[in-house]
Coordinates of C-alpha atoms in Angstrom, one line a residue:
K483 CA 85.7 -11.1 11.2
T484 CA 82.9 -13.3 12.1
K485 CA 81.2 -12.3 15.3
N486 CA 79.4 -15.1 17.3
R487 CA 76.4 -13.7 18.9
R488 CA 74.4 -15.6 21.4
K489 CA 70.8 -16.0 20.9
R490 CA 68.7 -14.1 23.4
R491 CA 67.0 -16.4 25.9
F492 CA 63.2 -16.6 25.1
Y493 CA 62.0 -15.1 28.4
K494 CA 64.1 -12.0 27.7
R495 CA 62.3 -11.2 24.5
K496 CA 60.2 -8.1 24.8
G497 CA 57.6 -9.3 22.3
L498 CA 56.7 -12.4 24.4
W499 CA 55.9 -10.4 27.5
V500 CA 53.8 -8.1 25.5
F501 CA 51.8 -11.0 24.1
L502 CA 51.4 -12.6 27.6
L503 CA 50.2 -9.3 29.0
L504 CA 47.7 -8.9 26.2
C505 CA 46.4 -12.5 26.9
I506 CA 46.1 -11.9 30.6
A507 CA 44.3 -8.6 29.9
A508 CA 42.0 -10.3 27.4
G509 CA 41.4 -13.1 29.9
I510 CA 40.5 -10.7 32.7
V511 CA 38.2 -8.8 30.4
G512 CA 36.7 -12.1 29.2
L513 CA 36.1 -13.3 32.7
R514 CA 34.4 -10.1 33.6
V515 CA 32.2 -10.2 30.5
A516 CA 31.5 -13.9 31.2
D517 CA 30.7 -13.1 34.9
Q518 CA 28.3 -10.4 33.8
K519 CA 26.7 -12.7 31.3
L520 CA 26.4 -15.6 33.8
Q521 CA 25.2 -13.4 36.7
P522 CA 21.4 -13.7 35.9
Y523 CA 21.7 -17.5 35.9
K524 CA 23.6 -17.4 39.1
D525 CA 20.9 -15.2 40.6
Q526 CA 18.3 -17.6 39.4
A527 CA 19.9 -20.5 41.1
A528 CA 20.4 -18.4 44.3
Q529 CA 16.7 -17.8 44.6
I530 CA 15.8 -21.5 44.9
D531 CA 15.2 -22.8 48.4
I532 CA 17.5 -25.8 48.5
S533 CA 16.5 -26.8 52.0
T534 CA 13.5 -28.6 50.4
I535 CA 15.8 -30.9 48.3
D536 CA 14.6 -34.1 50.1
D537 CA 10.9 -33.2 50.1
V538 CA 9.5 -36.0 48.1
E539 CA 6.0 -37.4 48.4
I540 CA 5.1 -39.5 51.4
P541 CA 2.4 -42.1 50.8
S542 CA -1.0 -41.2 52.3
M543 CA -2.6 -44.1 54.3
I544 CA -6.0 -45.4 53.3
L545 CA -7.8 -46.7 56.5
D546 CA -11.0 -48.5 57.2
H547 CA -13.6 -46.9 59.5
K548 CA -11.8 -48.5 62.5
G549 CA -8.5 -46.9 61.5
R550 CA -6.9 -50.1 60.1
E551 CA -4.7 -49.8 57.0
I552 CA -6.2 -51.1 53.8
G553 CA -4.0 -49.4 51.2
R554 CA -1.8 -46.5 50.3
M555 CA -2.3 -43.5 48.0
F556 CA 0.3 -41.7 46.1
V557 CA 0.6 -39.4 43.1
E558 CA 4.0 -40.9 42.3
N559 CA 4.7 -44.6 43.0
R560 CA 7.6 -44.2 45.5
S561 CA 9.0 -45.6 48.7
K562 CA 12.1 -43.9 50.2
V563 CA 15.1 -45.9 51.4
A564 CA 18.3 -45.0 53.1
I565 CA 21.5 -45.1 51.0
E566 CA 22.7 -48.0 53.3
E567 CA 19.8 -50.0 51.8
V568 CA 21.2 -49.6 48.3
P569 CA 23.8 -52.1 47.2
Q570 CA 27.3 -50.9 46.3
K571 CA 27.0 -52.5 42.9
L572 CA 24.0 -50.3 42.0
I573 CA 25.9 -47.2 43.1
D574 CA 28.9 -48.4 41.0
A575 CA 26.7 -48.9 38.0
L576 CA 25.2 -45.4 38.4
I577 CA 28.5 -43.7 38.7
A578 CA 30.0 -45.7 35.8
Q579 CA 27.2 -44.6 33.5
E580 CA 26.3 -41.1 34.8
D581 CA 29.3 -39.5 36.6
Q582 CA 32.7 -41.2 36.8
R583 CA 34.3 -38.3 38.7
F584 CA 31.3 -38.0 41.2
F585 CA 33.4 -38.4 44.3
K586 CA 36.1 -36.0 43.1
H587 CA 34.2 -32.9 41.8
N588 CA 32.3 -30.3 43.8
G589 CA 29.0 -30.6 42.0
V590 CA 30.3 -29.6 38.5
D591 CA 32.9 -31.7 36.7
Q592 CA 35.1 -29.1 35.0
I593 CA 37.1 -31.8 33.2
G594 CA 33.9 -33.4 32.0
V595 CA 32.6 -30.0 30.8
A596 CA 35.8 -29.4 28.8
R597 CA 35.8 -32.9 27.3
A598 CA 32.1 -32.5 26.3
V599 CA 32.8 -29.1 24.7
W600 CA 35.7 -30.5 22.8
L601 CA 33.8 -33.5 21.5
N602 CA 30.8 -31.5 20.6
L603 CA 33.0 -29.0 18.6
K604 CA 34.7 -31.9 17.0
A605 CA 31.5 -33.6 16.0
R606 CA 29.9 -30.2 15.1
A607 CA 26.8 -31.4 17.0
V608 CA 25.7 -31.9 20.6
T609 CA 26.7 -35.5 21.2
Q610 CA 28.0 -35.2 24.8
G611 CA 26.4 -33.8 28.0
A612 CA 28.3 -32.9 31.1
S613 CA 25.5 -33.2 33.7
T614 CA 26.8 -34.6 37.0
I615 CA 24.6 -36.6 39.4
T616 CA 24.3 -33.5 41.5
M617 CA 23.2 -31.4 38.5
Q618 CA 20.6 -34.1 37.6
L619 CA 19.3 -34.0 41.2
A620 CA 19.0 -30.2 41.0
R621 CA 17.0 -30.5 37.8
N622 CA 14.6 -33.1 39.2
A623 CA 14.2 -31.8 42.7
F624 CA 13.3 -28.3 41.6
D625 CA 11.7 -29.0 38.2
L626 CA 14.2 -26.8 36.3
K627 CA 12.9 -27.9 33.0
S628 CA 9.5 -26.3 33.7
R629 CA 11.1 -23.2 35.1
S630 CA 13.3 -22.9 32.0
L631 CA 10.4 -23.3 29.6
A632 CA 8.4 -20.7 31.6
L633 CA 11.3 -18.2 31.2
G634 CA 11.8 -19.1 27.5
Q635 CA 15.4 -20.3 28.1
T636 CA 17.4 -22.6 25.9
G637 CA 18.7 -26.0 27.1
I638 CA 22.2 -24.5 27.5
E639 CA 20.9 -21.7 29.7
R640 CA 19.1 -24.3 31.8
K641 CA 22.4 -26.3 32.1
I642 CA 24.1 -23.2 33.4
V643 CA 21.5 -22.8 36.1
E644 CA 21.8 -26.5 37.0
A645 CA 25.6 -26.0 37.4
F646 CA 25.3 -23.1 39.8
L647 CA 22.6 -24.9 41.7
A648 CA 24.7 -28.1 42.0
L649 CA 27.5 -26.0 43.4
R650 CA 25.1 -24.5 46.0
I651 CA 23.7 -27.9 46.9
E652 CA 27.0 -29.5 47.7
R653 CA 28.2 -26.4 49.7
H654 CA 24.9 -26.4 51.6
L655 CA 25.1 -30.0 52.5
M656 CA 28.8 -29.7 53.5
D657 CA 27.8 -26.8 55.9
A658 CA 24.8 -28.7 57.3
I659 CA 26.9 -31.7 58.5
A660 CA 30.1 -29.7 59.5
A661 CA 29.4 -30.2 63.2
D662 CA 29.1 -34.0 62.9
Y663 CA 32.0 -34.4 60.5
P664 CA 34.9 -32.1 61.4
D665 CA 37.3 -33.9 59.1
E666 CA 36.8 -32.5 55.6
G667 CA 37.5 -35.8 53.8
Q668 CA 34.9 -37.6 55.9
R669 CA 32.5 -34.7 55.5
K670 CA 32.7 -34.8 51.7
G671 CA 32.2 -38.6 51.7
R672 CA 29.1 -38.3 53.8
M673 CA 27.8 -35.4 51.7
K674 CA 28.2 -37.4 48.5
K675 CA 26.2 -40.2 50.0
M676 CA 23.5 -37.8 50.9
V677 CA 23.4 -36.6 47.3
L678 CA 23.1 -40.2 46.1
E679 CA 20.3 -41.0 48.5
Y680 CA 18.3 -37.9 47.5
Y681 CA 18.9 -38.7 43.8
L682 CA 18.0 -42.4 44.0
N683 CA 14.8 -41.8 45.9
R684 CA 13.6 -39.2 43.5
I685 CA 14.4 -40.0 39.9
P686 CA 11.9 -41.9 37.6
F687 CA 12.7 -45.4 36.4
G688 CA 9.8 -45.7 34.0
N689 CA 6.4 -47.4 34.1
G690 CA 5.3 -44.9 36.8
Y691 CA 8.0 -46.1 39.2
Y692 CA 9.8 -43.3 41.1
G693 CA 12.9 -44.0 43.3
V694 CA 15.1 -47.1 43.4
R695 CA 12.9 -49.2 45.7
S696 CA 9.8 -48.7 43.5
G697 CA 11.8 -49.6 40.4
A698 CA 13.4 -52.7 42.0
L699 CA 10.1 -54.0 43.1
G700 CA 8.3 -53.0 39.9
Y701 CA 10.7 -54.7 37.5
F702 CA 12.3 -57.5 39.5
G703 CA 10.1 -58.0 42.5
K704 CA 13.0 -57.5 44.9
E705 CA 14.2 -55.1 47.5
P706 CA 17.2 -53.1 46.2
M707 CA 19.7 -55.0 48.4
A708 CA 18.6 -58.3 46.8
L709 CA 19.3 -57.1 43.2
T710 CA 22.0 -58.9 41.2
T711 CA 24.7 -57.0 39.4
E712 CA 23.0 -57.3 36.0
E713 CA 19.7 -56.3 37.5
C714 CA 21.4 -53.2 39.0
A715 CA 22.7 -52.4 35.5
S716 CA 19.3 -52.9 34.0
L717 CA 17.7 -50.5 36.5
V718 CA 20.5 -47.9 36.1
A719 CA 20.1 -48.2 32.3
C720 CA 16.5 -46.8 32.6
V721 CA 17.8 -43.5 33.9
K722 CA 18.8 -42.3 30.4
N723 CA 15.3 -42.8 29.0
P724 CA 12.8 -44.3 31.5
T725 CA 10.0 -44.5 28.9
Q726 CA 11.9 -46.3 26.1
I727 CA 14.4 -48.4 28.1
S728 CA 12.0 -49.9 30.7
P729 CA 12.5 -53.6 30.8
L730 CA 8.7 -54.0 30.8
A731 CA 8.2 -51.8 27.8
N732 CA 11.2 -53.0 25.7
R733 CA 13.4 -55.8 27.0
T734 CA 15.6 -55.7 23.9
K735 CA 16.4 -52.0 24.4
N736 CA 16.9 -52.5 28.1
R737 CA 19.4 -55.3 27.5
K738 CA 21.4 -53.2 25.0
A739 CA 21.5 -50.3 27.5
R740 CA 22.3 -52.6 30.4
D741 CA 25.3 -54.0 28.5
H742 CA 26.5 -50.5 27.9
V743 CA 26.4 -49.9 31.7
L744 CA 28.3 -53.2 32.2
N745 CA 30.9 -52.0 29.7
R746 CA 31.3 -48.8 31.6
M747 CA 31.7 -50.7 34.9
L748 CA 34.4 -52.8 33.2
A749 CA 36.2 -49.7 31.9
E750 CA 36.1 -48.3 35.5
E751 CA 37.5 -51.6 36.9
M752 CA 34.3 -52.1 39.0
I753 CA 33.9 -55.6 37.6
T754 CA 36.4 -58.1 36.1
E755 CA 36.5 -59.2 32.5
S756 CA 35.2 -62.6 33.4
E757 CA 32.4 -61.1 35.4
W758 CA 31.6 -58.8 32.4
M759 CA 31.4 -61.8 30.1
T760 CA 29.1 -63.8 32.4
L761 CA 26.8 -60.8 33.2
S762 CA 26.4 -59.6 29.7
S763 CA 25.5 -63.0 28.4
R764 CA 22.4 -63.2 30.7
P765 CA 18.9 -62.3 29.5
V766 CA 16.8 -59.6 31.1
V767 CA 14.3 -61.4 33.3
V768 CA 11.5 -59.4 34.9
N769 CA 9.3 -60.4 37.8
P770 CA 7.1 -57.3 38.5
K771 CA 5.7 -57.0 42.1
P772 CA 5.1 -53.3 42.2
L773 CA 4.0 -51.1 45.1
R774 CA 0.3 -50.8 44.5
K775 CA -2.2 -48.2 45.6
G776 CA -4.5 -51.0 46.6
K777 CA -6.0 -54.2 45.5
S778 CA -9.4 -53.2 44.1
Q779 CA -11.2 -50.5 42.2
F780 CA -12.3 -49.0 45.4
Y781 CA -8.9 -47.2 45.8
E782 CA -9.4 -45.4 42.5
I783 CA -12.6 -43.9 43.9
V784 CA -10.9 -42.9 47.1
D785 CA -8.1 -41.4 45.0
D786 CA -10.4 -39.3 43.0
I787 CA -12.4 -38.0 46.0
A788 CA -9.2 -37.2 48.0
L789 CA -7.6 -35.3 45.1
E790 CA -10.8 -33.3 44.6
K791 CA -11.2 -32.4 48.3
V792 CA -7.5 -31.8 49.2
G793 CA -6.0 -30.8 45.9
I794 CA -3.3 -32.5 43.8
E795 CA -0.5 -30.1 45.1
A796 CA -1.2 -31.0 48.8
M797 CA -1.8 -34.6 48.0
S798 CA 1.5 -34.9 46.1
R799 CA 3.2 -34.0 49.4
G800 CA 1.5 -37.0 51.0
G801 CA 1.3 -37.9 54.7
F802 CA -2.5 -37.8 54.9
R803 CA -4.7 -40.4 56.7
I804 CA -7.8 -41.1 54.8
Y805 CA -10.6 -42.7 56.9
T806 CA -13.0 -44.6 54.6
T807 CA -16.3 -46.2 55.4
I808 CA -15.0 -49.7 54.5
D809 CA -14.9 -52.5 57.1
R810 CA -11.6 -54.3 56.4
D811 CA -12.8 -57.7 57.7
V812 CA -15.9 -57.6 55.5
Q813 CA -13.9 -56.4 52.5
N814 CA -11.4 -59.2 52.8
R815 CA -14.2 -61.8 53.2
A816 CA -16.0 -60.5 50.2
E817 CA -12.9 -60.6 48.0
R818 CA -12.0 -64.2 49.2
S819 CA -15.6 -65.4 48.8
L820 CA -16.0 -64.0 45.3
K821 CA -12.7 -65.5 44.0
K822 CA -13.6 -68.9 45.6
H823 CA -17.0 -69.1 44.0
L824 CA -15.8 -67.9 40.5
A825 CA -13.1 -70.5 40.6
R826 CA -15.7 -73.1 41.6
I827 CA -17.9 -72.1 38.6
E828 CA -14.9 -72.4 36.2
A829 CA -14.2 -75.9 37.6
Q830 CA -17.7 -77.1 36.4
A831 CA -17.6 -79.6 33.6
E832 CA -20.1 -77.5 31.6
Y833 CA -17.9 -74.4 31.7
S834 CA -16.1 -74.0 28.4
H835 CA -14.8 -70.4 28.5
P836 CA -11.2 -69.1 29.3
K837 CA -10.2 -69.5 32.9
H838 CA -8.6 -67.0 35.2
S839 CA -5.7 -69.3 35.8
E840 CA -4.9 -69.4 32.0
F841 CA -4.9 -65.6 31.5
K842 CA -1.6 -64.1 30.3
P843 CA -1.5 -60.3 30.9
D844 CA -1.4 -58.3 27.7
P845 CA -1.7 -54.5 27.6
G846 CA -5.0 -53.5 26.2
K847 CA -6.4 -57.1 26.3
V848 CA -9.7 -57.5 28.0
P849 CA -9.8 -60.7 30.1
A850 CA -12.3 -63.2 28.7
Y851 CA -12.6 -65.2 31.9
L852 CA -15.6 -65.0 34.2
Q853 CA -15.9 -61.8 36.1
G854 CA -17.8 -60.8 39.3
A855 CA -18.4 -57.8 41.6
A856 CA -19.8 -57.3 45.1
L857 CA -21.1 -54.2 46.9
M858 CA -22.3 -54.0 50.5
V859 CA -23.7 -50.8 52.0
D860 CA -25.4 -49.6 55.1
P861 CA -28.6 -48.3 53.4
D862 CA -29.4 -45.9 56.3
T863 CA -26.1 -44.0 56.2
G864 CA -25.0 -44.8 52.6
N865 CA -21.7 -46.1 54.0
V866 CA -20.0 -48.5 51.7
L867 CA -18.7 -51.5 53.8
A868 CA -17.3 -53.7 51.0
Y869 CA -16.5 -52.8 47.4
V870 CA -15.2 -55.5 45.0
G871 CA -15.2 -53.9 41.6
G872 CA -13.8 -56.9 39.7
R873 CA -12.2 -60.2 40.0
D874 CA -8.5 -59.3 39.5
Y875 CA -7.4 -55.7 39.6
A876 CA -3.9 -56.6 38.3
H877 CA -5.5 -57.9 35.0
S878 CA -8.2 -55.3 34.5
Q879 CA -9.0 -52.0 36.3
Y880 CA -12.5 -51.9 34.8
D881 CA -15.0 -51.2 37.6
F882 CA -18.0 -53.4 37.2
I883 CA -19.8 -51.6 40.0
E884 CA -19.5 -48.0 38.7
L885 CA -19.2 -48.7 34.9
G886 CA -20.7 -52.1 34.3
R887 CA -24.3 -52.3 33.1
R888 CA -26.0 -55.7 32.5
P889 CA -29.5 -57.0 32.0
F890 CA -31.1 -57.4 35.4
G891 CA -33.0 -60.6 34.6
T892 CA -35.4 -62.0 37.1
A893 CA -33.9 -59.9 39.9
Y894 CA -36.2 -57.2 38.3
L895 CA -39.4 -59.0 39.2
P896 CA -40.0 -57.4 42.6
V897 CA -40.5 -54.1 40.7
V898 CA -43.5 -55.6 38.8
Y899 CA -45.1 -56.9 42.0
A900 CA -44.5 -53.6 43.8
A901 CA -46.3 -51.8 41.0
A902 CA -49.2 -54.3 41.4
L903 CA -49.4 -53.7 45.1
E904 CA -49.3 -49.9 44.7
S905 CA -52.2 -50.2 42.3
G906 CA -54.4 -51.9 44.9
R907 CA -53.6 -55.5 44.4
H908 CA -52.3 -57.7 47.3
P909 CA -50.0 -60.7 47.9
C910 CA -53.0 -63.1 47.6
T911 CA -54.1 -61.7 44.2
M912 CA -54.3 -64.7 41.9
V913 CA -52.3 -64.8 38.7
R914 CA -52.4 -67.3 35.8
D915 CA -49.3 -69.5 35.6
E916 CA -49.7 -71.2 32.2
A917 CA -47.5 -71.6 29.1
M918 CA -47.0 -68.5 27.0
D919 CA -45.8 -68.0 23.4
A920 CA -42.3 -66.6 23.4
R921 CA -43.1 -64.2 20.6
A922 CA -45.4 -62.4 23.0
V923 CA -42.4 -61.3 25.1
A924 CA -39.6 -61.1 22.4
V925 CA -36.9 -62.3 24.7
G926 CA -35.1 -65.6 24.3
A927 CA -36.5 -67.9 21.6
Q928 CA -38.4 -66.2 18.8
E929 CA -40.8 -69.2 18.6
G930 CA -42.1 -71.7 21.0
I931 CA -43.0 -71.6 24.7
L932 CA -41.5 -69.0 27.0
G933 CA -38.7 -70.6 29.0
E934 CA -39.2 -70.6 32.8
W935 CA -35.5 -70.0 33.5
G936 CA -36.4 -67.6 36.3
M937 CA -37.5 -70.5 38.6
E938 CA -33.9 -71.7 38.6
V939 CA -34.9 -75.4 38.6
R940 CA -34.1 -77.8 35.7
N941 CA -37.7 -79.0 35.3
P942 CA -40.1 -76.1 35.9
Q943 CA -43.8 -76.9 36.2
Y944 CA -46.8 -74.7 35.4
E945 CA -49.2 -74.6 38.4
G946 CA -52.3 -72.9 37.0
R947 CA -53.8 -70.2 39.2
I948 CA -51.4 -69.2 42.0
S949 CA -51.0 -66.3 44.4
S950 CA -48.8 -63.3 43.6
T951 CA -46.7 -64.4 46.5
R952 CA -46.1 -67.8 45.0
A953 CA -45.4 -66.2 41.6
L954 CA -42.7 -63.8 42.9
S955 CA -41.1 -66.2 45.4
T956 CA -40.6 -68.8 42.6
S957 CA -39.9 -66.3 39.7
K958 CA -42.8 -67.4 37.5
L959 CA -42.2 -65.7 34.2
A960 CA -45.4 -66.2 32.3
A961 CA -47.5 -65.3 35.3
T962 CA -45.4 -62.1 35.9
V963 CA -45.8 -61.1 32.2
R964 CA -49.6 -61.4 32.4
L965 CA -49.7 -59.4 35.6
G966 CA -47.5 -56.7 34.1
R967 CA -49.7 -56.4 31.0
E968 CA -52.8 -56.0 33.1
L969 CA -51.1 -53.2 35.0
G970 CA -49.7 -51.6 31.9
L971 CA -46.1 -51.2 30.9
E972 CA -46.1 -47.5 31.8
E973 CA -47.2 -48.3 35.3
V974 CA -44.3 -50.7 35.8
A975 CA -41.8 -48.4 34.2
A976 CA -42.9 -45.6 36.6
Q977 CA -42.3 -48.0 39.5
A978 CA -38.9 -48.9 38.2
R979 CA -37.9 -45.2 38.0
A980 CA -39.1 -44.7 41.5
F981 CA -36.8 -47.4 42.7
G982 CA -33.9 -45.6 40.9
L983 CA -33.7 -48.1 38.0
P984 CA -33.3 -46.9 34.4
V985 CA -35.9 -47.7 31.7
D986 CA -34.3 -48.1 28.3
G987 CA -35.7 -46.6 25.1
E988 CA -38.7 -44.4 24.3
E989 CA -41.0 -47.3 23.4
L990 CA -41.8 -49.7 26.2
L991 CA -41.7 -53.4 25.3
T992 CA -43.0 -56.4 27.1
R993 CA -39.5 -57.8 27.7
M994 CA -38.9 -55.0 30.2
L995 CA -41.1 -57.1 32.6
L996 CA -38.4 -59.8 32.7
G997 CA -35.4 -57.5 33.3
H998 CA -34.2 -57.0 29.8
D999 CA -33.0 -53.5 30.5
S1000 CA -29.5 -53.1 31.8
V1001 CA -28.7 -51.7 35.3
S1002 CA -25.6 -51.2 37.4
L1003 CA -24.8 -53.1 40.6
K1004 CA -25.0 -49.8 42.4
E1005 CA -28.6 -49.1 41.1
A1006 CA -29.6 -52.7 41.9
V1007 CA -28.4 -52.4 45.5
G1008 CA -30.2 -49.1 45.8
A1009 CA -33.5 -50.6 44.7
Y1010 CA -33.3 -53.5 47.2
S1011 CA -32.2 -51.1 49.9
A1012 CA -35.5 -49.2 49.4
I1013 CA -37.5 -52.4 50.1
S1014 CA -35.5 -52.9 53.3
R1015 CA -36.1 -49.3 54.4
K1016 CA -39.9 -49.4 54.3
G1017 CA -40.0 -48.0 50.8
N1018 CA -37.6 -45.2 51.3
L1019 CA -34.6 -44.8 48.9
P1020 CA -31.2 -45.2 50.6
A1021 CA -28.9 -42.4 51.5
D1022 CA -26.3 -41.4 48.8
L1023 CA -23.2 -43.7 48.9
R1024 CA -20.4 -42.5 51.2
Y1025 CA -16.8 -43.7 50.7
I1026 CA -14.8 -41.4 52.9
E1027 CA -15.5 -40.2 56.4
R1028 CA -12.7 -37.7 56.9
I1029 CA -9.1 -36.9 55.9
E1030 CA -6.4 -35.8 58.3
D1031 CA -3.0 -34.3 57.5
A1032 CA 0.3 -35.4 58.8
D1033 CA -0.3 -33.3 62.0
G1034 CA -3.6 -34.9 62.7
E1035 CA -5.6 -31.9 61.6
I1036 CA -8.9 -32.7 59.8
V1037 CA -8.7 -31.2 56.3
Y1038 CA -11.9 -32.7 55.0
Q1039 CA -15.0 -34.0 56.9
A1040 CA -17.7 -35.7 54.9
P1041 CA -21.2 -34.3 55.4
A1042 CA -23.3 -36.3 57.8
P1043 CA -25.6 -38.8 56.1
R1044 CA -28.6 -36.9 54.7
K1045 CA -32.0 -37.2 56.1
N1046 CA -34.1 -39.0 53.5
D1047 CA -35.9 -36.1 51.8
A1048 CA -36.3 -37.9 48.5
D1049 CA -39.7 -39.2 47.3
P1050 CA -40.3 -42.7 48.6
A1051 CA -39.9 -45.5 46.1
C1052 CA -43.1 -47.1 47.3
D1053 CA -45.6 -47.1 50.1
E1054 CA -44.4 -48.6 53.5
I1055 CA -47.0 -51.3 53.3
T1056 CA -46.0 -52.2 49.8
A1057 CA -42.4 -52.5 50.8
Y1058 CA -43.3 -54.8 53.7
Q1059 CA -45.5 -56.9 51.5
V1060 CA -42.8 -57.3 48.8
H1061 CA -40.3 -58.2 51.6
D1062 CA -42.7 -60.8 52.9
M1063 CA -43.3 -62.3 49.5
L1064 CA -39.5 -62.5 48.9
R1065 CA -39.0 -64.3 52.2
E1066 CA -41.1 -67.2 50.9
S1067 CA -38.3 -68.1 48.5
L1068 CA -36.1 -68.8 51.6
T1069 CA -38.6 -71.2 53.1
E1070 CA -40.4 -72.9 50.1
G1071 CA -38.7 -71.5 47.0
N1072 CA -35.4 -72.1 45.2
L1073 CA -33.2 -70.7 48.1
A1074 CA -34.6 -72.9 50.9
A1075 CA -31.4 -75.1 51.0
E1076 CA -29.0 -72.1 51.0
A1077 CA -31.1 -70.2 53.6
A1078 CA -30.3 -72.9 56.1
T1079 CA -26.6 -72.2 55.8
L1080 CA -26.8 -68.4 56.6
R1081 CA -24.8 -67.5 59.7
Q1082 CA -27.5 -65.2 61.0
Q1083 CA -30.2 -67.4 62.3
P1084 CA -33.1 -66.8 62.5
F1085 CA -32.6 -64.7 59.3
H1086 CA -35.1 -61.8 59.2
G1087 CA -34.0 -60.4 55.8
A1088 CA -34.8 -61.3 52.2
I1089 CA -32.8 -62.5 49.2
K1090 CA -33.6 -62.6 45.5
T1091 CA -31.5 -64.2 42.8
G1092 CA -31.7 -63.2 39.2
T1093 CA -31.0 -65.0 35.9
T1094 CA -31.1 -63.8 32.3
H1095 CA -32.6 -65.9 29.6
E1096 CA -29.2 -66.7 28.0
F1097 CA -27.6 -67.5 31.4
A1098 CA -25.0 -64.9 30.7
D1099 CA -25.6 -62.9 33.9
G1100 CA -26.2 -64.0 37.4
W1101 CA -27.4 -61.7 40.2
C1102 CA -28.0 -62.0 43.9
L1103 CA -29.4 -59.2 46.1
G1104 CA -30.2 -59.4 49.8
Y1105 CA -30.6 -57.4 53.0
N1106 CA -30.9 -58.2 56.7
G1107 CA -32.0 -54.9 58.2
N1108 CA -28.5 -53.6 58.8
V1109 CA -26.8 -53.9 55.3
T1110 CA -27.7 -54.5 51.7
L1111 CA -25.5 -56.7 49.6
G1112 CA -25.4 -57.2 45.8
V1113 CA -23.4 -59.6 43.8
W1114 CA -23.1 -59.9 40.0
V1115 CA -21.4 -62.6 37.9
G1116 CA -20.9 -62.6 34.2
F1117 CA -18.5 -61.6 31.4
H1118 CA -16.9 -58.3 30.4
Q1119 CA -18.0 -58.7 26.8
G1120 CA -20.6 -60.7 25.0
K1121 CA -23.8 -62.5 26.1
E1122 CA -22.7 -66.2 26.0
A1123 CA -24.0 -68.5 28.6
I1124 CA -21.7 -69.0 31.6
Y1125 CA -22.9 -72.6 31.0
E1126 CA -26.4 -74.0 30.3
N1127 CA -28.7 -73.6 33.3
A1128 CA -26.1 -71.5 35.2
F1129 CA -28.5 -70.4 37.9

C-alpha cells in the first residue's frame, strides 16, 4: 500500500532554523568584532575639530605706504566663491565623475562601497575607490594623508577614518542649520550644497590653483559662471590628478579625461547624446589669466619678508595687511615709463634683436628681448618707493635689481674723480684729453685708438688740456684713464669699496677705471645716494613698514631707519664737488636737452648716464635731494650691442 506523504514545508524544517540562528549569531559576533576593530579609527575621527572645515586661507593685502592696495599675497592661489556662483553644469560634471549618489547618501555611499569591494575582488587588485565627495573633503580639509603617514597607517585604514569623519561632517552640518531649515528634505539639500561649496573652494586643480575660481581663471580666463560645459568638464577632470591632467601641462591628457567626464554626464542623463557629440568634438582651448600675487618682482621680496616675520603657518591663514614703503603712483609711473621706452628702443631701425611683442612663453626659456629695471629709494630712510625688477613678470621672474650684475660702464667715472678729490686734487685740476692706445686699457678694441663712447655723441672730439669738471661732465675716457693711473689703481679701488661697489679679481687692471666690473642696480643706487647725502652711505633698504593681522593688531613693526653709523663713502666737500661736476652735464654736457624737460624746475639734483664699450648696457642714475633713482637697460644674457651707438 503506497502511502502518499506530503513534503514538509521548508520553514518547518528544524535544520533551516538552526542554520539561520548560527548565521545570526555569527553576524552578531562579527559585528562586535568589527566594531572593536573599527573603534580606534572612529575615535581618531572623533578627535578632529570639524568646526574648522571651512577655514581656508584668506589672501593678505599688500598695501603702499598710504594704505592703497597694490597686490595680494597667498601661500595657496585661491579666491573663495559661494556655491551660487558655480554653474550647475560644473556641479553636474563633478557629481557624474566623483559621486553619482551624492545627494542620496549620508556621507558614505554603502552601495558604492559594496560595488567597489566586489569589483576589486573580481579583478584581484584595487581598481575601484569608493570615496564620496564628503570623504574627499574630509581628507583635504584635515590633511588626513599626513596624519595617516605620521601614524604609520595603510591607505585602507585612512579610508576608514575618512568614512567616519564624512559621517560626522554631514551630521554636524545638518545640526548646524536645523533652526533655519526645519524640513528635513530642505535641510539635507542645503547641507549638501554646503559640502559642495567647501569642497570646490578647497581642492587643488593643478598649476598651483586652489579652488574653482582660481582654476577657472588660471586655465580659461573666466569666472566660474562663464565656463562652457566642456570647460567645466576639463576643470573637473583635473580633480583626479591635478599635476598630470592640467590643461596647461598636458592638453592631450586633459582632453581624454574631459571626454570621460562627458561620457559620465551622458550616462547620468545630464546631457543629451547630441550635446555629447558636439562637446566631445571640441578641442581644449586655454586662456590663462590667473590670480597673481602681484605684477613685479617686488612682491616676491615682500612675500619672503612676511613669511620670515610672521611664519608660514600664520601666513597660510591669511587676512594680514602688509604696509610697504612703496608709493603706488610712483610705482605705476615707473612701470609704464620703462615699458614705453623699451618699446621705443625696439622700434629703432638699428635694433635687430627679438622684440617683446614677438615672444612666445615657453617654460624654462629665457626671453631674448630687451630688458630693463628701475629702483627709486629715499636715501635717508632707505624706503623703497618704486621697484621694477624686470620688463614682464609673466615672461620671466628673474629680478634684475637683486640678482642682475652688469658692467657699470661710464656711470663708474664719478668714483675715479671722487678718489682724485680725496687725494687733494680739485675740480679745476687739469687732465690731458688726448687719444690713447686701446691696448693700454684692454677694453673694447685690442688695437687702435680708445673709443670715446662715454661722451655719448657720435663724433667725439679731443680737447687737449681740460679741467677735471669738464672731463667728468662729458665722460672723457682717455683723460679719466690718465687721471686714474696717476692716482694708482689701488686708490681708486679703495674709493669704489667705500661707495659700496665691488672690485672684481685680485689683480687690479686699468679697465676697472672705465667700469668694466659688474655691479647690481641696488649697489649703483647706493653709491649715487652717498653723493647726494654729503658723502654718507644711505640707510639699509626698507620694503615693509608694518604688518597687521585681521583684527588690526600689529604683528610686525619694522625697525626705525638706522642712524648712519657706517663709515662715510667720502668727505662732505668731496661729495659736494662731485655733485657740482656732475651738474655741468645738465647745462653744457650730453644731457642739456633732456634736463630742460624735467618736471622739477629749477632742478637741483644731478644725473649721470653710463654706457659700456659694446653698447650692451645702458645706465642712468640720478637724485634730487629727496630720492635717488637708478635705471638699467640691457639683455638677460650675452653682451651684444642693443644697437650701434645705443647711448
